[in-house]
Coordinates of C-alpha atoms in Angstrom, one line a residue:
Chain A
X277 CA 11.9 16.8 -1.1
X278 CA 11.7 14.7 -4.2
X279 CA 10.0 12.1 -2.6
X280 CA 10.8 8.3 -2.7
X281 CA 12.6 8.1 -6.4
X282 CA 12.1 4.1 -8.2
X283 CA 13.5 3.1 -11.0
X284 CA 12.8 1.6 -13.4
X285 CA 9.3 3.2 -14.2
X286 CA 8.5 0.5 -16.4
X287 CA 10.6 -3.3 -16.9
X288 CA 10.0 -5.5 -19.6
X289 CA 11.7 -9.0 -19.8
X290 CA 11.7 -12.3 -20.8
X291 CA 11.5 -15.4 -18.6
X292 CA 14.4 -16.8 -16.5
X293 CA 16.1 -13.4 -17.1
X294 CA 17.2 -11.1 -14.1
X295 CA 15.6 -8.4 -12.9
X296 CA 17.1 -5.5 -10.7
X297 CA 14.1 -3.0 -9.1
X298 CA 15.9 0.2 -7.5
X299 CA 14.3 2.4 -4.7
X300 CA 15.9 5.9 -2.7
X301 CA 13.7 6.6 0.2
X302 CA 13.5 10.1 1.5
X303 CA 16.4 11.6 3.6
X304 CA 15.5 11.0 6.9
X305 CA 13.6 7.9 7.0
X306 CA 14.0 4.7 9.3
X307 CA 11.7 2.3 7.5
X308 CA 11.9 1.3 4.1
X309 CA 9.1 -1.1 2.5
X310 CA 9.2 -3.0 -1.0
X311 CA 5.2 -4.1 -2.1
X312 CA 4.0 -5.5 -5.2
X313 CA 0.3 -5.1 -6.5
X314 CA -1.8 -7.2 -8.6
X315 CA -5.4 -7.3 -9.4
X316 CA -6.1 -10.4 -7.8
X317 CA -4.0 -10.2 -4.6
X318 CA -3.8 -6.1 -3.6
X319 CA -0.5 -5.2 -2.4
X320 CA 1.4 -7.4 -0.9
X321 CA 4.6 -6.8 1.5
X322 CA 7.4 -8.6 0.5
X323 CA 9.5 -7.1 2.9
X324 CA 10.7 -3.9 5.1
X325 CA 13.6 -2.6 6.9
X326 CA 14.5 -0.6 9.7
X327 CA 18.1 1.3 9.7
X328 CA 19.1 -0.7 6.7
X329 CA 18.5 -3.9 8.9
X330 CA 16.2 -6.4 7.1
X331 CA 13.2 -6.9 10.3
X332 CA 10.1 -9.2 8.5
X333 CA 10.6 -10.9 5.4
X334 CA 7.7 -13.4 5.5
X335 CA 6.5 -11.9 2.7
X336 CA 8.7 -12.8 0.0
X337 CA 7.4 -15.1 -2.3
X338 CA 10.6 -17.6 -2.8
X339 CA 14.2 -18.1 -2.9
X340 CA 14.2 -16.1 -6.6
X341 CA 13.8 -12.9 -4.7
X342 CA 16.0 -11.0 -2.6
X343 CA 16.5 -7.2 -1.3
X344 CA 19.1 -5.1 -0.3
X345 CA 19.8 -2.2 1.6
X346 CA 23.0 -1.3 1.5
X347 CA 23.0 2.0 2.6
X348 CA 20.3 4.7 4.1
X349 CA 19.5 6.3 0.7
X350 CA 19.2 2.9 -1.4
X351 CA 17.8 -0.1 -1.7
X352 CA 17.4 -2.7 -4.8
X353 CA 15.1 -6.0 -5.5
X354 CA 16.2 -8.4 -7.7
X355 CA 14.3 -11.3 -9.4
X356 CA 16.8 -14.3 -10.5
X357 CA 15.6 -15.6 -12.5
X358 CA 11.9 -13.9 -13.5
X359 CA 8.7 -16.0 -14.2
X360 CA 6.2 -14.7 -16.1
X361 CA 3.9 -14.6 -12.6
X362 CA 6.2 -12.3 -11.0
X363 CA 4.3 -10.0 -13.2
X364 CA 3.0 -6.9 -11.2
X365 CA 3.1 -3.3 -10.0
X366 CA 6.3 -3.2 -7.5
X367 CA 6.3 -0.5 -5.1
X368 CA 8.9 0.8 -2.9
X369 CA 7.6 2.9 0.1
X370 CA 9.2 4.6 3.0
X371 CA 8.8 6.2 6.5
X372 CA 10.3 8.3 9.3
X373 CA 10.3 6.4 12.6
X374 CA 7.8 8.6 14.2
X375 CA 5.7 7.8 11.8
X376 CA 4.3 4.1 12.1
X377 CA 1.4 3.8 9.4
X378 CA 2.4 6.6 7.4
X379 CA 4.3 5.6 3.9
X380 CA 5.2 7.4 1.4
X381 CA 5.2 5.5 -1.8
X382 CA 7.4 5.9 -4.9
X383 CA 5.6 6.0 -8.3
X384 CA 6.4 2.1 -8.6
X385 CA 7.7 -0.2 -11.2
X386 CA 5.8 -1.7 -13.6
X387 CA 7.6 -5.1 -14.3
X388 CA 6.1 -7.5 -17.3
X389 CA 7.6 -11.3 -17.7
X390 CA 7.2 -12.8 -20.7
Chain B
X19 CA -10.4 -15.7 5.9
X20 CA -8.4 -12.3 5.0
X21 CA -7.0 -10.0 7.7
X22 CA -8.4 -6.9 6.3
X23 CA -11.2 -7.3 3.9
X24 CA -12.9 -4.6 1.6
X25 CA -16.0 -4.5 -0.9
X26 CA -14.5 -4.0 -3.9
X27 CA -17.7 -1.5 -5.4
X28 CA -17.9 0.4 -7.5
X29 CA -19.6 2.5 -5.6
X30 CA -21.2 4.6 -8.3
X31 CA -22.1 8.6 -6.2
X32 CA -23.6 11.5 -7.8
X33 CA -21.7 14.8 -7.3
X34 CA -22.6 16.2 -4.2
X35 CA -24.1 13.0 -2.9
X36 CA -22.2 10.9 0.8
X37 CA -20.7 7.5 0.6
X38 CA -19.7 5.6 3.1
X39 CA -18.0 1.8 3.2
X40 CA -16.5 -0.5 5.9
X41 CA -13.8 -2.4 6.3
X42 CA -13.6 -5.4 8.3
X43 CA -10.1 -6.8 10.3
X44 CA -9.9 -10.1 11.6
X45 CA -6.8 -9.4 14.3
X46 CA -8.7 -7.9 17.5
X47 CA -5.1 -6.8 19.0
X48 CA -5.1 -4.5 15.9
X49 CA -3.1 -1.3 17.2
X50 CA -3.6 1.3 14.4
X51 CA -5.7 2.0 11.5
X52 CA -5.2 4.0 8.4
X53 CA -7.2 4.8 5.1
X54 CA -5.3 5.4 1.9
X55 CA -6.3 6.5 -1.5
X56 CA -5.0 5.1 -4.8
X57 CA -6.1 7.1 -7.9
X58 CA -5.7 4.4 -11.0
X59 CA -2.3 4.2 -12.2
X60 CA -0.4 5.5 -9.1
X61 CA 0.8 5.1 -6.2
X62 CA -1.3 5.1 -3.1
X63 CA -0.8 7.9 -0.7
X64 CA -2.5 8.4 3.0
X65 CA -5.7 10.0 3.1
X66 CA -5.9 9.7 6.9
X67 CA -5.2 7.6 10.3
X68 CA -7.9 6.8 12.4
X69 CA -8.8 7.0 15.7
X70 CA -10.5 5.2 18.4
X71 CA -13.1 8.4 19.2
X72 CA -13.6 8.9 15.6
X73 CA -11.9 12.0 13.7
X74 CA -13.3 14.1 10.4
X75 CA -10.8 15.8 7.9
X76 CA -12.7 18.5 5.9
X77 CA -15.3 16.2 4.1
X78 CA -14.0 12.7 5.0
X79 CA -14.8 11.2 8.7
X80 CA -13.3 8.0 10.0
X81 CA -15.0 5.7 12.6
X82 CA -13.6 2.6 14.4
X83 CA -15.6 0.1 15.8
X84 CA -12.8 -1.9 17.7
X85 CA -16.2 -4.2 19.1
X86 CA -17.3 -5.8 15.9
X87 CA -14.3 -5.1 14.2
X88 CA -14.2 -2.3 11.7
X89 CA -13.7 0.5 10.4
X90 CA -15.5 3.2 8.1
X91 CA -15.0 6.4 6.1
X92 CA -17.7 8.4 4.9
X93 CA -16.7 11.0 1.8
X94 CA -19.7 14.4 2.9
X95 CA -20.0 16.5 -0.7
X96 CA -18.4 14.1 -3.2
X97 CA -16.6 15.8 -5.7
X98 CA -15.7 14.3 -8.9
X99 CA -11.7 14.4 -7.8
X100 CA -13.1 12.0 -5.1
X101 CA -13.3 9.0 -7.6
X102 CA -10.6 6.6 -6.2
X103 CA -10.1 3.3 -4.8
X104 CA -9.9 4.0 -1.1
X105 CA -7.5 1.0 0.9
X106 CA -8.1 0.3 4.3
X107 CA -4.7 -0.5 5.8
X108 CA -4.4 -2.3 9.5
X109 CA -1.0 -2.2 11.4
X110 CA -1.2 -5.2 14.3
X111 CA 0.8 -3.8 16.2
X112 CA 3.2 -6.6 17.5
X113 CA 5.6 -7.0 14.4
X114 CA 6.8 -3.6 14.2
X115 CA 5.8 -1.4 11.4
X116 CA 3.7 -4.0 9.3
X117 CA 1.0 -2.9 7.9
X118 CA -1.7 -4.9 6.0
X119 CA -3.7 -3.4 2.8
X120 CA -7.4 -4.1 1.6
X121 CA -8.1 -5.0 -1.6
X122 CA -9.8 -1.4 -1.7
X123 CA -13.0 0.1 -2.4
X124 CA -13.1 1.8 -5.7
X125 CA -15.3 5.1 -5.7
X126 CA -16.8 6.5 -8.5
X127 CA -17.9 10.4 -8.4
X128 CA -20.5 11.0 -11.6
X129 CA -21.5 14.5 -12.7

């Protein structure tokens, strides 16, 4: 299996501009998660699915983020528009249903606002 | 104060030495518990669940302490491919699969 597959690996921008953040879990999974990581606050969910059904998205910062999962083998976060804080380490992760805990991670995005 | 807190380190181990570090979790109906190592640039991937009697994995061994609210790992025989940062992550159990992440412990393994 080739694993949970992100893309872009790396994202540079400029303020205000969009940004589009794609993720394909691994075949099979029920659970798909979307985290971002910075220094000063770990990683933080933003928010995670369950067959394709959004289930907790407490975690996303404000109205200038959203996710979708439109099918069971993708999903995309977008920024509209980017601030330079949205700066961070985004990470898409997934999991097979009998497996509550246990995420598999994708190499992450490394997303820079300017 | 945070749900699942961590000392950051480094924790600084001779080659062959033990470590061991706690986490702390502030939600007592806290279901399962999970450590994870991220080595620096990458992604974090599961190092191991943990269980309420306490289970070992070659050299690592989990504890939970469900009374004072922790948990531990303890890295026997530290080999210089053991210098991570080692997140503690919580699942509460109520709200699906949510899991919360420590800030992590960073390990480093020295010749």
């Amino acid at each position: 299996d080739a694993g949970v597959i992100q893309s872009p690996r790396h994202e540079v921008t400029e303020m205000g501009q969009e940004v589009t953040l794609r993720c394909k879990p691994i075949s099979g999974h029920d659970y798909l998660f979307w985290y971002r990581q910075t220094m000063m606050r770990g990683l933080e969910l933003l928010i995670y699915f369950n067959n394709n059904v959004p289930i907790d998205d407490s975690g996303m910062p404000e109205d200038r983020f959203s996710a979708k999962m439109p099918n069971a083998s993708f999903s995309t976060l977008k920024i509209q528009p980017s601030e330079p804080r949205d700066s961070a380490v985004y990470f898409c992760a997934s999991s097979p249903a009998s497996g509550v805990g246990k995420l598999f991670f994708g190499s992450g995005t490394q997303l820079s606002v300017l | 104060r945070k749900e699942v807190e961590q000392d950051p380190g480094p924790f600084n181990v001779p080659e062959g030495a033990t470590v061991a570090f706690n986490c702390t979790y502030s939600n007592s109906a806290s279901q399962s518990f999970f450590w994870y190592r991220q080595d620096c640039r990458k992604e974090p991937k599961l190092l191991m669940s943990v269980y309420s009697s306490g289970n070992e994995d070659g050299r690592f061994t989990a504890q939970l302490n469900r009374a004072s609210q922790y948990i531990s790992l303890l890295i026997r025989d530290s080999k210089l491919s053991d210098s991570a940062t080692y997140l503690c992550v919580v699942n509460p159990g109520a709200a699906g699969n949510k899991l919360t992440f420590g800030g992590g412990t960073r390990v480093l393994v020295k010749p």
